[in-house]
Coordinates of C-alpha atoms and ligand atoms in Angstrom, one line a residue:
X28 CA 24.9 -28.2 -23.0
X29 CA 21.7 -28.9 -21.2
X30 CA 21.1 -27.1 -17.9
X31 CA 18.9 -28.6 -15.2
X32 CA 17.6 -28.2 -11.7
X33 CA 18.0 -30.5 -8.7
X34 CA 17.2 -30.8 -5.0
X35 CA 18.7 -32.5 -1.9
X36 CA 16.4 -35.0 -0.3
X37 CA 16.5 -37.2 2.8
X38 CA 14.1 -40.1 2.3
X39 CA 15.3 -41.5 5.7
X40 CA 13.7 -38.4 7.4
X41 CA 10.2 -39.0 6.1
X42 CA 7.6 -41.8 6.2
X43 CA 7.9 -44.0 3.2
X44 CA 4.3 -43.4 2.1
X45 CA 5.3 -39.8 1.5
X46 CA 8.1 -40.5 -1.0
X47 CA 5.9 -41.0 -4.1
X48 CA 4.1 -37.7 -3.6
X49 CA 7.4 -35.9 -2.9
X50 CA 8.9 -37.3 -6.1
X51 CA 5.9 -36.3 -8.2
X52 CA 6.0 -32.8 -6.8
X53 CA 9.7 -32.4 -7.5
X54 CA 9.1 -33.5 -11.1
X55 CA 6.2 -31.1 -11.4
X56 CA 8.3 -28.2 -10.3
X57 CA 10.7 -29.0 -13.2
X58 CA 13.4 -30.6 -11.0
X59 CA 15.2 -33.5 -12.7
X60 CA 18.1 -34.4 -10.3
X61 CA 17.8 -35.4 -6.7
X62 CA 20.7 -35.9 -4.3
X63 CA 20.3 -38.5 -1.5
X64 CA 22.2 -40.7 0.9
X65 CA 25.1 -38.5 2.1
X66 CA 24.2 -38.7 5.8
X67 CA 22.3 -42.0 6.0
X68 CA 25.0 -44.4 7.3
X69 CA 23.1 -45.3 10.5
X70 CA 20.2 -46.5 8.3
X71 CA 22.3 -48.3 5.8
X72 CA 24.2 -50.1 8.5
X73 CA 22.4 -49.8 11.8
X74 CA 24.9 -52.1 13.6
X75 CA 28.4 -53.2 12.5
X76 CA 28.0 -55.3 9.3
X77 CA 24.2 -55.4 9.5
X78 CA 23.4 -53.9 6.2
X79 CA 19.9 -52.6 5.3
X80 CA 19.6 -51.5 1.7
X81 CA 15.9 -52.3 1.1
X82 CA 14.7 -48.8 2.1
X83 CA 17.3 -47.2 -0.2
X84 CA 16.5 -49.6 -3.0
X85 CA 12.8 -48.5 -2.7
X86 CA 13.7 -44.8 -2.4
X87 CA 15.8 -44.8 -5.5
X88 CA 13.1 -46.8 -7.4
X89 CA 10.4 -44.3 -6.3
X90 CA 12.4 -41.3 -7.3
X91 CA 13.4 -42.9 -10.6
X92 CA 9.8 -43.8 -11.4
X93 CA 9.0 -40.1 -11.2
X94 CA 11.6 -39.5 -13.9
X95 CA 14.2 -38.1 -11.5
X96 CA 18.0 -38.9 -11.8
X97 CA 19.7 -39.7 -8.5
X98 CA 23.0 -38.3 -7.2
X99 CA 24.0 -40.9 -4.7
X100 CA 26.2 -39.6 -1.9
X101 CA 28.5 -41.8 0.2
X102 CA 27.7 -41.3 3.9
X103 CA 31.2 -41.0 5.2
X104 CA 30.8 -37.5 6.7
X105 CA 28.6 -39.0 9.4
X106 CA 29.9 -42.3 10.7
X107 CA 27.4 -43.9 13.1
X108 CA 28.1 -44.0 16.8
X109 CA 29.1 -47.7 16.8
X110 CA 32.0 -46.8 14.5
X111 CA 33.7 -45.2 17.5
X112 CA 33.7 -48.4 19.4
X113 CA 35.5 -50.0 16.5
X114 CA 37.9 -47.2 16.1
X115 CA 38.1 -45.2 19.4
X116 CA 41.0 -43.2 18.1
X117 CA 39.4 -42.1 14.8
X118 CA 38.3 -38.7 16.0
X119 CA 40.1 -35.6 14.8
X120 CA 42.0 -33.7 17.4
X121 CA 42.1 -29.9 17.5
X122 CA 45.2 -27.7 17.8
X123 CA 44.7 -27.6 21.6
X124 CA 44.9 -31.4 21.7
X125 CA 41.1 -31.9 22.4
X126 CA 39.2 -34.6 20.5
X127 CA 36.3 -33.4 18.4
X128 CA 33.6 -35.6 19.7
X129 CA 30.6 -37.5 18.4
X130 CA 27.2 -35.7 18.3
X131 CA 27.1 -33.7 15.1
X132 CA 29.1 -34.6 12.0
X133 CA 32.5 -34.8 10.3
X134 CA 33.9 -36.5 13.5
X135 CA 36.8 -38.3 11.8
X136 CA 40.4 -37.7 11.1
X137 CA 41.5 -37.9 7.5
X138 CA 44.7 -39.6 8.6
X139 CA 43.1 -42.5 10.4
X140 CA 43.7 -45.5 8.2
X141 CA 41.2 -47.7 9.9
X142 CA 38.4 -45.2 9.2
X143 CA 39.7 -44.8 5.7
X144 CA 39.2 -48.5 5.2
X145 CA 35.6 -48.2 6.7
X146 CA 35.0 -45.5 4.2
X147 CA 36.3 -47.7 1.4
X148 CA 34.1 -50.6 2.6
X149 CA 30.8 -48.6 2.7
X150 CA 31.6 -47.0 -0.7
X151 CA 32.4 -50.4 -2.2
X152 CA 29.1 -51.9 -0.9
X153 CA 27.2 -49.0 -2.3
X154 CA 28.9 -49.1 -5.6
X155 CA 28.4 -52.8 -5.9
X156 CA 24.7 -52.4 -5.2
X157 CA 23.9 -49.3 -7.1
X158 CA 26.7 -48.9 -9.7
X159 CA 24.5 -50.4 -12.5
X160 CA 21.2 -48.9 -11.2
X161 CA 19.7 -47.0 -14.1
X162 CA 18.5 -44.2 -11.9
X163 CA 21.8 -43.5 -10.2
X164 CA 23.2 -41.0 -12.7
X165 CA 25.9 -39.4 -10.6
X166 CA 27.8 -39.8 -7.3
X167 CA 28.9 -37.5 -4.6
X168 CA 31.9 -38.4 -2.4
X169 CA 31.4 -37.6 1.3
X170 CA 30.1 -34.1 2.1
X171 CA 31.9 -30.8 2.2
X172 CA 35.5 -31.8 3.0
X173 CA 36.9 -29.4 5.6
X174 CA 33.5 -28.1 6.8
X175 CA 33.6 -27.2 10.5
X176 CA 37.4 -26.8 10.2
X177 CA 38.2 -30.5 9.9
X178 CA 41.1 -30.7 7.5
X179 CA 43.8 -30.1 10.1
X180 CA 43.9 -32.6 12.9
X181 CA 46.6 -33.3 15.5
X182 CA 45.7 -36.8 16.3
X183 CA 48.1 -39.7 16.9
X184 CA 47.2 -41.0 13.5
X185 CA 48.1 -37.7 12.0
X186 CA 51.4 -37.6 13.8
X187 CA 52.3 -41.1 12.4
X188 CA 51.1 -40.2 9.0
X189 CA 53.0 -36.9 8.9
X190 CA 56.3 -38.7 9.9
X191 CA 55.8 -41.2 7.0
X192 CA 55.0 -38.4 4.6
X193 CA 58.1 -36.5 5.6
X194 CA 60.3 -39.6 5.3
X195 CA 59.0 -40.0 1.7
X196 CA 59.5 -36.4 0.8
X197 CA 62.9 -35.8 2.3
X198 CA 64.4 -39.3 2.5
X199 CA 66.7 -38.3 5.4
X200 CA 66.3 -36.2 8.5
X201 CA 69.4 -34.3 7.4
X202 CA 67.7 -33.3 4.2
X203 CA 64.7 -32.2 6.1
X204 CA 66.8 -30.2 8.5
X205 CA 68.4 -28.4 5.6
X206 CA 65.1 -27.7 3.8
X207 CA 63.5 -26.3 6.9
X208 CA 66.6 -24.5 8.3
X209 CA 66.5 -26.4 11.6
X210 CA 69.9 -25.2 12.6
X211 CA 68.0 -22.1 13.7
X212 CA 67.1 -22.4 17.4
X213 CA 68.7 -25.9 17.6
X214 CA 65.6 -27.5 16.0
X215 CA 67.5 -30.2 14.3
X216 CA 66.1 -33.7 14.2
X217 CA 68.0 -37.0 14.2
X218 CA 65.1 -39.3 13.6
X219 CA 61.6 -39.1 12.0
X220 CA 60.2 -40.3 15.3
X221 CA 61.2 -37.0 16.9
X222 CA 59.0 -34.9 14.7
X223 CA 55.6 -33.9 15.9
X224 CA 52.8 -31.9 14.3
X225 CA 53.4 -28.1 14.7
X226 CA 50.9 -27.4 17.5
X227 CA 51.3 -26.5 21.1
X228 CA 54.8 -25.1 20.6
X229 CA 56.0 -22.3 22.9
X230 CA 56.1 -19.7 20.1
X231 CA 55.9 -19.9 16.3
X232 CA 56.8 -23.3 15.0
X233 CA 59.2 -23.3 12.0
X234 CA 57.1 -21.9 9.2
X235 CA 58.4 -24.6 6.8
X236 CA 57.2 -27.2 9.3
X237 CA 53.8 -25.5 9.4
X238 CA 53.6 -25.4 5.6
X239 CA 54.6 -29.0 5.2
X240 CA 51.9 -30.0 7.8
X241 CA 49.3 -28.2 5.7
X242 CA 50.6 -30.0 2.5
X243 CA 50.4 -33.3 4.4
X244 CA 46.8 -32.6 5.6
X245 CA 45.7 -31.6 2.1
X246 CA 47.2 -34.8 0.7
X247 CA 45.2 -36.8 3.3
X248 CA 42.0 -35.3 1.9
X249 CA 43.1 -36.2 -1.6
X250 CA 43.9 -39.8 -0.5
X251 CA 40.6 -40.2 1.4
X252 CA 38.7 -39.0 -1.6
X253 CA 40.7 -41.2 -4.0
X254 CA 39.8 -44.4 -2.2
X255 CA 36.1 -43.7 -2.7
X256 CA 36.6 -42.7 -6.4
X257 CA 38.4 -45.9 -7.1
X258 CA 35.7 -48.0 -5.5
X259 CA 32.9 -46.2 -7.4
X260 CA 34.7 -46.4 -10.7
X261 CA 35.0 -50.1 -10.4
X262 CA 31.3 -50.5 -10.6
X263 CA 29.8 -47.4 -12.2
X264 CA 30.3 -45.3 -15.3
X265 CA 28.3 -42.4 -13.8
X266 CA 30.3 -39.1 -13.1
X267 CA 31.6 -38.5 -9.6
X268 CA 31.4 -35.1 -7.9
X269 CA 32.3 -33.6 -4.5
X270 CA 30.5 -30.6 -3.0
X271 CA 33.1 -28.0 -2.1
X272 CA 32.5 -24.9 0.0
X273 CA 32.7 -21.2 0.2
X274 CA 36.2 -19.7 0.9
X275 CA 37.7 -22.9 2.1
X276 CA 41.4 -23.1 1.3
X277 CA 42.6 -25.8 3.7
X278 CA 43.1 -28.5 1.0
X279 CA 44.1 -28.3 -2.6
X280 CA 40.9 -28.5 -4.5
X281 CA 42.7 -28.8 -7.8
X282 CA 44.3 -32.0 -6.6
X283 CA 41.0 -33.5 -5.3
X284 CA 39.3 -32.3 -8.4
X285 CA 41.8 -34.1 -10.7
X286 CA 40.3 -37.4 -9.5
X287 CA 36.7 -36.3 -10.0
X288 CA 34.5 -35.7 -13.1
X289 CA 32.5 -32.7 -11.8
X290 CA 33.3 -30.0 -9.2
X291 CA 30.2 -28.8 -7.3
X292 CA 29.8 -26.3 -4.5
X293 CA 27.3 -25.3 -1.9
X294 CA 26.1 -21.7 -2.2
X295 CA 24.5 -19.9 0.7
X296 CA 24.8 -16.3 -0.3
X297 CA 23.1 -14.7 2.8
X298 CA 25.0 -16.8 5.3
X299 CA 28.3 -16.0 3.6
X300 CA 27.6 -12.2 3.7
X301 CA 26.4 -12.4 7.3
X302 CA 29.5 -14.0 8.7
X303 CA 32.3 -14.6 6.2
X304 CA 32.8 -11.4 4.1
X305 CA 34.8 -8.3 5.0
X306 CA 32.3 -5.5 4.4
X307 CA 30.9 -2.7 6.5
X308 CA 27.5 -2.6 8.2
X309 CA 25.9 -0.3 5.6
X310 CA 26.9 -2.8 2.9
X311 CA 25.6 -5.6 5.0
X312 CA 22.3 -3.8 5.4
X313 CA 21.9 -3.0 1.7
X314 CA 22.8 -6.6 0.6
X315 CA 21.2 -8.4 3.6
X316 CA 18.7 -10.3 1.4
X317 CA 20.7 -10.6 -1.8
X318 CA 24.2 -11.5 -0.6
X319 CA 27.5 -10.1 -1.9
X320 CA 27.3 -9.5 -5.6
X321 CA 30.8 -11.1 -6.2
X322 CA 31.0 -14.0 -3.6
X323 CA 29.0 -16.5 -5.6
X324 CA 30.6 -15.5 -9.0
X325 CA 34.1 -16.0 -7.7
X326 CA 33.4 -19.5 -6.6
X327 CA 31.5 -20.3 -9.8
X328 CA 34.7 -19.4 -11.7
X329 CA 36.9 -21.2 -9.2
X330 CA 35.0 -24.4 -9.3
X331 CA 34.6 -24.3 -13.1
X332 CA 38.5 -24.4 -13.1
X333 CA 38.6 -27.2 -10.4
X334 CA 36.1 -29.2 -12.5
X335 CA 38.0 -28.6 -15.7
X336 CA 34.8 -27.0 -17.2
X337 CA 32.3 -29.3 -15.5
X338 CA 30.6 -27.9 -12.5
X339 CA 27.3 -27.8 -10.5
X340 CA 25.8 -26.1 -7.6
X341 CA 25.0 -29.0 -5.4
X342 CA 23.3 -27.0 -2.6
X343 CA 21.6 -23.7 -3.3
X344 CA 20.1 -21.6 -0.4
X345 CA 16.3 -21.6 -0.7
X346 CA 15.3 -19.3 2.3
X347 CA 16.8 -18.5 5.7
X348 CA 19.6 -20.8 6.8
X349 CA 20.2 -21.7 10.5
X350 CA 24.0 -21.3 10.9
X351 CA 24.9 -17.7 10.3
X352 CA 24.9 -15.1 13.1
X353 CA 21.7 -13.7 11.7
X354 CA 19.5 -15.5 9.1
X355 CA 17.4 -13.2 7.0
X356 CA 15.1 -14.4 4.2
X357 CA 16.1 -13.7 0.6
X358 CA 14.5 -10.9 -1.4
X359 CA 11.7 -12.4 -3.6
X360 CA 13.4 -13.3 -6.8
X361 CA 16.9 -14.1 -5.4
X362 CA 16.4 -17.9 -5.5
X363 CA 15.9 -17.4 -9.2
X364 CA 18.7 -14.9 -9.7
X365 CA 21.3 -17.1 -7.9
X366 CA 20.4 -20.0 -10.2
X367 CA 20.7 -17.9 -13.4
X368 CA 24.0 -16.5 -12.3
X369 CA 25.3 -20.0 -11.9
X370 CA 24.0 -21.0 -15.3
X371 CA 25.6 -17.9 -16.8
X372 CA 28.9 -19.0 -15.4
X373 CA 28.5 -22.4 -17.0
X374 CA 26.8 -24.5 -14.3
X375 CA 25.3 -27.7 -15.6
X376 CA 22.9 -28.2 -12.6
X377 CA 21.7 -26.0 -9.8
X378 CA 20.4 -28.1 -7.0
X379 CA 18.5 -26.6 -4.0
X380 CA 19.1 -27.6 -0.4
X381 CA 16.7 -29.0 0.7
X382 CA 13.4 -30.4 -0.4
X383 CA 11.4 -30.1 2.9
X384 CA 12.4 -28.2 6.0
X385 CA 13.0 -30.8 8.8
X386 CA 11.0 -30.1 12.0
X387 CA 13.7 -31.8 14.1
X388 CA 17.4 -31.7 15.0
X389 CA 20.1 -29.1 14.2
X390 CA 18.8 -27.7 11.0
X391 CA 15.1 -27.4 11.9
X392 CA 15.3 -23.6 11.3
X393 CA 16.8 -24.1 7.8
X394 CA 14.3 -23.4 5.0
X395 CA 13.5 -25.9 2.3
X396 CA 11.5 -25.7 -0.9
X397 CA 8.6 -27.0 1.2
X398 CA 7.7 -25.9 4.7
X399 CA 7.7 -28.6 7.5
X400 CA 3.9 -29.0 6.9
X401 CA 4.6 -29.7 3.2
X402 CA 3.1 -26.5 1.9
X403 CA 5.2 -24.8 -0.7
X404 CA 7.8 -22.4 0.8
X405 CA 8.3 -19.2 -1.2
X406 CA 11.3 -20.5 -3.2
X407 CA 9.4 -23.3 -4.8
X408 CA 7.6 -21.0 -7.2
X409 CA 10.9 -19.4 -8.2
X410 CA 12.4 -22.8 -8.9
X411 CA 9.4 -23.7 -11.1
X412 CA 9.9 -20.3 -12.9
X413 CA 13.6 -21.1 -13.6
X414 CA 12.6 -24.5 -14.9
X415 CA 10.1 -22.9 -17.4
X416 CA 12.7 -20.4 -18.4
X417 CA 15.3 -23.1 -19.0
X418 CA 12.9 -25.0 -21.2
X419 CA 12.5 -21.9 -23.3
X420 CA 16.1 -20.8 -23.3
X421 CA 18.0 -21.6 -26.4
X422 CA 21.4 -23.0 -25.9
X423 CA 23.2 -20.2 -24.1
X424 CA 26.8 -21.4 -24.5
X425 CA 29.6 -22.0 -22.1
X426 CA 31.2 -19.3 -19.9
X427 CA 33.9 -17.3 -21.6
X428 CA 36.4 -14.8 -20.2
X429 CA 39.1 -12.3 -21.0
X430 CA 40.9 -12.3 -17.7
X431 CA 42.8 -15.1 -16.2
X432 CA 43.3 -15.0 -12.4
X433 CA 45.8 -17.4 -11.0
X434 CA 44.6 -19.1 -7.7
X435 CA 46.9 -21.2 -5.6
X436 CA 46.0 -23.1 -2.4
X437 CA 49.7 -23.5 -1.3
X438 CA 50.0 -19.8 -1.3
X439 CA 47.0 -19.6 1.0
X440 CA 48.7 -22.0 3.4
X441 CA 52.1 -20.2 3.2
X442 CA 50.6 -16.8 4.1
X443 CA 48.4 -18.3 6.8
X444 CA 51.6 -19.8 8.3
X445 CA 53.6 -16.6 7.7
X446 CA 51.2 -13.7 7.4
X447 CA 53.8 -11.1 8.4
X448 CA 50.9 -8.6 8.7
X449 CA 47.9 -9.3 10.8
X450 CA 45.4 -8.7 8.1
X451 CA 47.3 -10.4 5.2
X452 CA 45.0 -13.0 3.8
X453 CA 45.6 -14.7 0.5
X454 CA 42.0 -15.3 -0.3
X455 CA 41.1 -11.7 0.4
X456 CA 43.9 -10.5 -1.9
X457 CA 42.8 -12.7 -4.8
X458 CA 39.2 -11.8 -4.2
X459 CA 40.1 -8.1 -4.2
X460 CA 41.6 -8.5 -7.7
X461 CA 38.5 -10.5 -8.7
X462 CA 36.1 -7.9 -7.4
X463 CA 37.9 -5.2 -9.4
X464 CA 37.2 -7.2 -12.5
X465 CA 33.6 -7.6 -11.7
X466 CA 33.1 -3.9 -11.0
X467 CA 34.5 -3.3 -14.5
X468 CA 32.1 -5.8 -16.0
X469 CA 34.9 -8.1 -17.1
X470 CA 34.6 -11.9 -17.2
X471 CA 37.2 -14.0 -15.3
X472 CA 38.5 -17.5 -15.6
X473 CA 40.4 -18.7 -12.6
X474 CA 43.6 -20.5 -13.5
X475 CA 45.4 -23.2 -11.6
X476 CA 49.0 -22.4 -10.5
X477 CA 50.6 -24.9 -12.8
X478 CA 49.0 -23.5 -15.9
X479 CA 51.5 -23.8 -18.8
X480 CA 49.9 -21.6 -21.4
X481 CA 48.4 -18.2 -20.8
X482 CA 47.9 -17.2 -24.5
X483 CA 44.1 -17.6 -24.2
X484 CA 43.7 -14.5 -22.0
X485 CA 44.6 -11.0 -23.0
X486 CA 45.1 -10.1 -19.3
X487 CA 46.4 -12.2 -16.5
X488 CA 46.5 -11.4 -12.8
X489 CA 48.8 -13.2 -10.4
X490 CA 48.6 -11.7 -6.9
X491 CA 50.1 -13.3 -3.8
X492 CA 51.8 -16.4 -5.3
X493 CA 54.3 -17.7 -2.8
X494 CA 56.4 -19.2 -5.6
X495 CA 55.8 -19.7 -9.3
X496 CA 55.5 -23.2 -10.5
X497 CA 58.0 -24.0 -13.3
X498 CA 55.3 -24.2 -16.0
X499 CA 53.8 -20.9 -14.9
X500 CA 57.1 -19.2 -14.8
X501 CA 57.8 -20.4 -18.4
X502 CA 54.3 -19.4 -19.5
X503 CA 54.8 -15.9 -18.1
X504 CA 58.2 -15.6 -19.8
X505 CA 56.6 -16.5 -23.1
X506 CA 53.4 -14.4 -22.6
X507 CA 52.4 -11.8 -25.2
X508 CA 49.4 -10.4 -23.3
X509 CA 49.4 -8.2 -20.2
X510 CA 50.2 -9.7 -16.9
X511 CA 50.1 -8.0 -13.5
X512 CA 52.1 -10.0 -11.0
X513 CA 52.2 -9.3 -7.3
X514 CA 52.1 -8.0 -4.7
X515 CA 54.0 -10.7 -2.7
X516 CA 54.5 -13.0 -5.7
X517 CA 57.4 -15.3 -6.2
X518 CA 59.0 -14.2 -3.0
X519 CA 59.7 -17.6 -1.5
X520 CA 61.3 -21.0 -2.4
X521 CA 59.0 -24.0 -2.3
X522 CA 60.5 -24.6 1.2
X523 CA 59.2 -21.2 2.3
X524 CA 62.6 -19.5 2.6
X525 CA 63.7 -16.4 0.8
X526 CA 65.2 -17.1 -2.6
X527 CA 68.7 -15.9 -3.5
X528 CA 68.8 -14.1 -5.9
X529 CA 65.8 -12.3 -4.3
X530 CA 62.5 -12.7 -6.1
X531 CA 60.6 -12.3 -8.2
X532 CA 62.7 -14.3 -10.7
X533 CA 60.8 -14.1 -13.9
X534 CA 62.7 -14.0 -17.1
X535 CA 62.0 -10.8 -18.9
X536 CA 61.1 -8.8 -15.8
X537 CA 64.1 -7.1 -14.2
X538 CA 62.6 -6.4 -10.8
X539 CA 63.8 -7.4 -7.4
X540 CA 62.0 -7.0 -4.0
X541 CA 64.6 -5.5 -1.7
X542 CA 62.3 -5.2 1.4
X543 CA 58.7 -5.9 2.3
X544 CA 56.6 -3.9 4.8
X545 CA 53.2 -4.8 6.2
X546 CA 51.1 -1.8 7.1
X547 CA 48.4 -1.4 9.8
X548 CA 45.0 0.0 8.8
X549 CA 46.0 3.4 10.2
X550 CA 48.9 3.7 7.7
X551 CA 48.6 3.6 4.0
X552 CA 51.1 4.3 1.2
X553 CA 49.7 7.0 -1.1
X554 CA 50.4 6.8 -4.8
X555 CA 51.4 9.7 -7.0
X556 CA 48.6 9.0 -9.5
X557 CA 46.0 8.7 -6.8
X558 CA 44.9 5.9 -4.5
X559 CA 47.0 4.0 -2.1
X560 CA 48.4 0.7 -1.0
X561 CA 47.0 -0.9 2.2
X562 CA 48.4 -3.7 4.3
X563 CA 51.4 -4.6 2.1
X564 CA 54.1 -2.6 0.4
X565 CA 57.3 -4.0 -1.2
X566 CA 60.3 -1.9 -2.1
X567 CA 61.4 -2.6 -5.7
X568 CA 64.6 -2.2 -7.5
X569 CA 65.9 -3.3 -10.9
X570 CA 66.4 -2.1 -14.4
X571 CA 62.7 -2.5 -15.5
X572 CA 61.0 0.8 -16.2
X573 CA 59.1 2.4 -13.3
X574 CA 55.5 2.8 -14.5
X575 CA 54.0 4.2 -11.4
X576 CA 55.4 5.7 -8.1
X577 CA 54.3 6.3 -4.6
X578 CA 54.0 9.9 -3.4
X579 CA 57.3 9.3 -1.7
X580 CA 58.9 8.4 -5.0
X581 CA 59.3 4.7 -4.6
X582 CA 58.3 2.3 -7.5
X583 CA 54.7 1.2 -7.2
X584 CA 54.5 -0.7 -10.6
X585 CA 57.6 -1.7 -12.6
X586 CA 57.8 -3.6 -15.9
X587 CA 57.2 -3.4 -19.6
X588 CA 54.4 -4.0 -22.1
X589 CA 53.8 -7.6 -21.1
X590 CA 55.0 -8.3 -17.6
X591 CA 54.5 -5.9 -14.7
X592 CA 55.1 -6.2 -11.0
X593 CA 52.7 -4.5 -8.5
X594 CA 54.4 -3.5 -5.3
X595 CA 51.5 -3.3 -2.9
X596 CA 47.9 -4.2 -2.1
X597 CA 45.8 -1.5 -3.8
X598 CA 42.6 -0.3 -2.1
X599 CA 39.4 -0.8 -4.2
X600 CA 39.5 2.4 -6.2
X601 CA 43.2 2.0 -6.9
X602 CA 42.6 -1.6 -8.1
X603 CA 39.9 -0.2 -10.4
X604 CA 42.2 2.4 -11.9
X605 CA 45.1 0.0 -12.5
X606 CA 43.0 -2.8 -13.8
X607 CA 41.0 -0.6 -16.2
X608 CA 44.2 1.0 -17.5
X609 CA 45.6 -2.4 -18.4
X610 CA 42.3 -3.7 -19.7
X611 CA 42.2 -0.7 -22.1
X612 CA 45.7 -1.4 -23.3
X613 CA 44.6 -5.0 -23.9
X614 CA 41.7 -3.8 -26.0
X615 CA 39.0 -4.9 -23.5
X616 CA 35.8 -2.9 -23.0
X617 CA 35.2 -2.0 -19.3
X618 CA 31.9 -0.7 -17.8
X619 CA 31.0 1.6 -15.0
X620 CA 28.5 -0.6 -13.2
X621 CA 26.4 0.8 -10.4
X622 CA 27.0 -1.0 -7.1
X623 CA 25.0 -4.2 -7.2
X624 CA 24.7 -4.6 -10.9
X625 CA 26.8 -7.3 -12.4
X626 CA 27.4 -8.8 -15.9
X627 CA 28.4 -12.2 -17.0
X628 CA 28.9 -13.4 -20.6
X629 CA 28.5 -16.8 -22.0
X630 CA 29.6 -17.6 -25.6
X631 CA 26.2 -16.5 -26.8
X632 CA 24.5 -14.2 -24.2
X633 CA 25.2 -11.4 -21.9
X634 CA 23.5 -11.7 -18.5
X635 CA 22.8 -8.8 -16.2
X636 CA 22.0 -9.3 -12.5
X637 CA 20.7 -6.7 -10.1
X638 CA 21.9 -7.5 -6.5
X639 CA 21.1 -3.9 -5.4
X640 CA 18.1 -3.2 -3.2
X641 CA 16.6 -0.8 -5.7
X642 CA 16.0 -0.8 -9.5
X643 CA 19.0 -0.2 -11.7
X644 CA 19.2 0.8 -15.4
X645 CA 21.4 -1.1 -17.8
X646 CA 21.6 0.4 -21.3
X647 CA 18.0 1.6 -21.2
X648 CA 16.6 -1.5 -19.5
X649 CA 15.3 -1.1 -16.0
X650 CA 16.1 -4.1 -13.9
X651 CA 14.2 -4.6 -10.7
X652 CA 15.9 -5.7 -7.4
X653 CA 16.7 -9.4 -7.8
X654 CA 16.0 -9.0 -11.5
X655 CA 17.9 -10.9 -14.2
X656 CA 18.1 -9.7 -17.8
X657 CA 19.8 -11.5 -20.7
X658 CA 20.4 -10.6 -24.3
X659 CA 22.1 -12.3 -27.2
X660 CA 25.7 -11.2 -27.7
Ligands
GAL840 C1 25.9 -27.4 4.0 C2 25.8 -28.9 4.2 C3 24.4 -29.4 4.3 C4 23.6 -28.4 5.3 C5 23.7 -27.0 4.8 C6 22.9 -26.1 5.6 O1 27.1 -26.9 4.6 O2 26.5 -29.6 3.2 O3 24.4 -30.7 4.8 O4 24.2 -28.5 6.5 O5 25.0 -26.6 4.8 O6 23.0 -24.8 5.1

């Protein structure tokens, strides 16, 4: 597999006479891909049906002439102002019933069928014009679905769409009433037209209602994306990607990804640490300029799964961003480290956002590879270094892993609708399991929730799964490796009620959850072998052997050689102890990595990354802060 570098470029932001020089400089830096177009609708179609493609023709020709391959983005994340006159009701509406107005981006509701047709129209026009263009070597649909909290909308269009979706799913209001349990609080419906989105209710709406609304909203993203994919495929053989985000669980990425050829994501490590990661201030200080050592890796592994092996970084942070509470500059070397870490996880392309810092508008404080005056910004030299290293690097093989971690978007929705404890967060639980693997130097594959064969991985983790899909349940029953299931796994039916018999119901694992407690941070459940459960603790019964107990004598882990159930949410040291014990049983080698040092193996190489603010030693090799080391396996 050939690895490559890319950059995001906005020809419409710059005078045309600058394009050739920009293209030449990109190529000179060793960049081979350039993504354009994704916000340029007002220049493609300045007035309704007045199409202006000449500038885009020339931009693509100029970039192509410099040897660059173009990723062409559809511009549907930024419909122009006139679109609102055509479709005054196309705006998304927030949970308080307020429209999310024009003046930034993503001002559309996924349920609005008129806007969906506009999106089809502009995509069709682009695909007709550029589908056979030799320089257009990939496509991107829209930009960052769900960014700025835009998956869930409570518009009139969403209300209508939801009723239709429910009618298809349940066929009769009586069936819906049964599935949701609407006899409770006299919530029974006689007609689809009586059902509203689950916002602005007096207290909690029915949790099943909330979960179905999230399923519906996710399906609307899938449908919106599919329309674009269908139009592009009619005219182009180039692969199609979407650029996903950090820690966004509002739609099922596996379902969107099933329609695409490549998964890509936008990686802003310093912004993520500053405002979207649960760590204390001293950690934030130590990692201010490097980012969290596991945040990027998790998403690399997640999107490798979403892309069924094919994935890119579509946007890589090049310097300070503009959108986090505080926006520090990366430590020298990090723009290189982040790229190498992505390649070690199997990325095909790492593309930086953006080429030149714009002196105007919302993102004027966001760095690029060039400063606004076109002088090189610090990251440009690091990009050129990565390009030189890639040229010398022999084939480094695809990412490989010993641990499979099941990740399920529906479970994220279920526990958002029904957290039961204030701090119960599905992503955080899955990420806690992932971080324990990383601290032990173990490589992880993320597995979709309908995985039917687990035999590839000696160790499988399945925390927080609302319900097990039939294929996964069967795969677990047949599994000969070591699986740690729970906490809070297989405790609901697909309708989000409590199953009878009580869960988990996994053949070969005689364990039942008799009661579940959530625990405030001031209370923890100590374990007899050391460590503790935080936030969540389930009381287990059944005939399976008790492998570990709490100090109070309750089962903490039950099961046998292959399948085990974990009764609570372990704190980090406890996760380390449990995971390392099972890894040893599975014959896996674990490591004691200093904080900030991380490993990743490909089929042929071991990569070592130093995220720490000071030098670290790995098997006799001193690795500087922001340093990367690799050795053949
Ligand atoms: C991403 C987005 C880009 C740009 C960037 C700034 O979320 O896709 O368009 O806004 O963030 O960091």
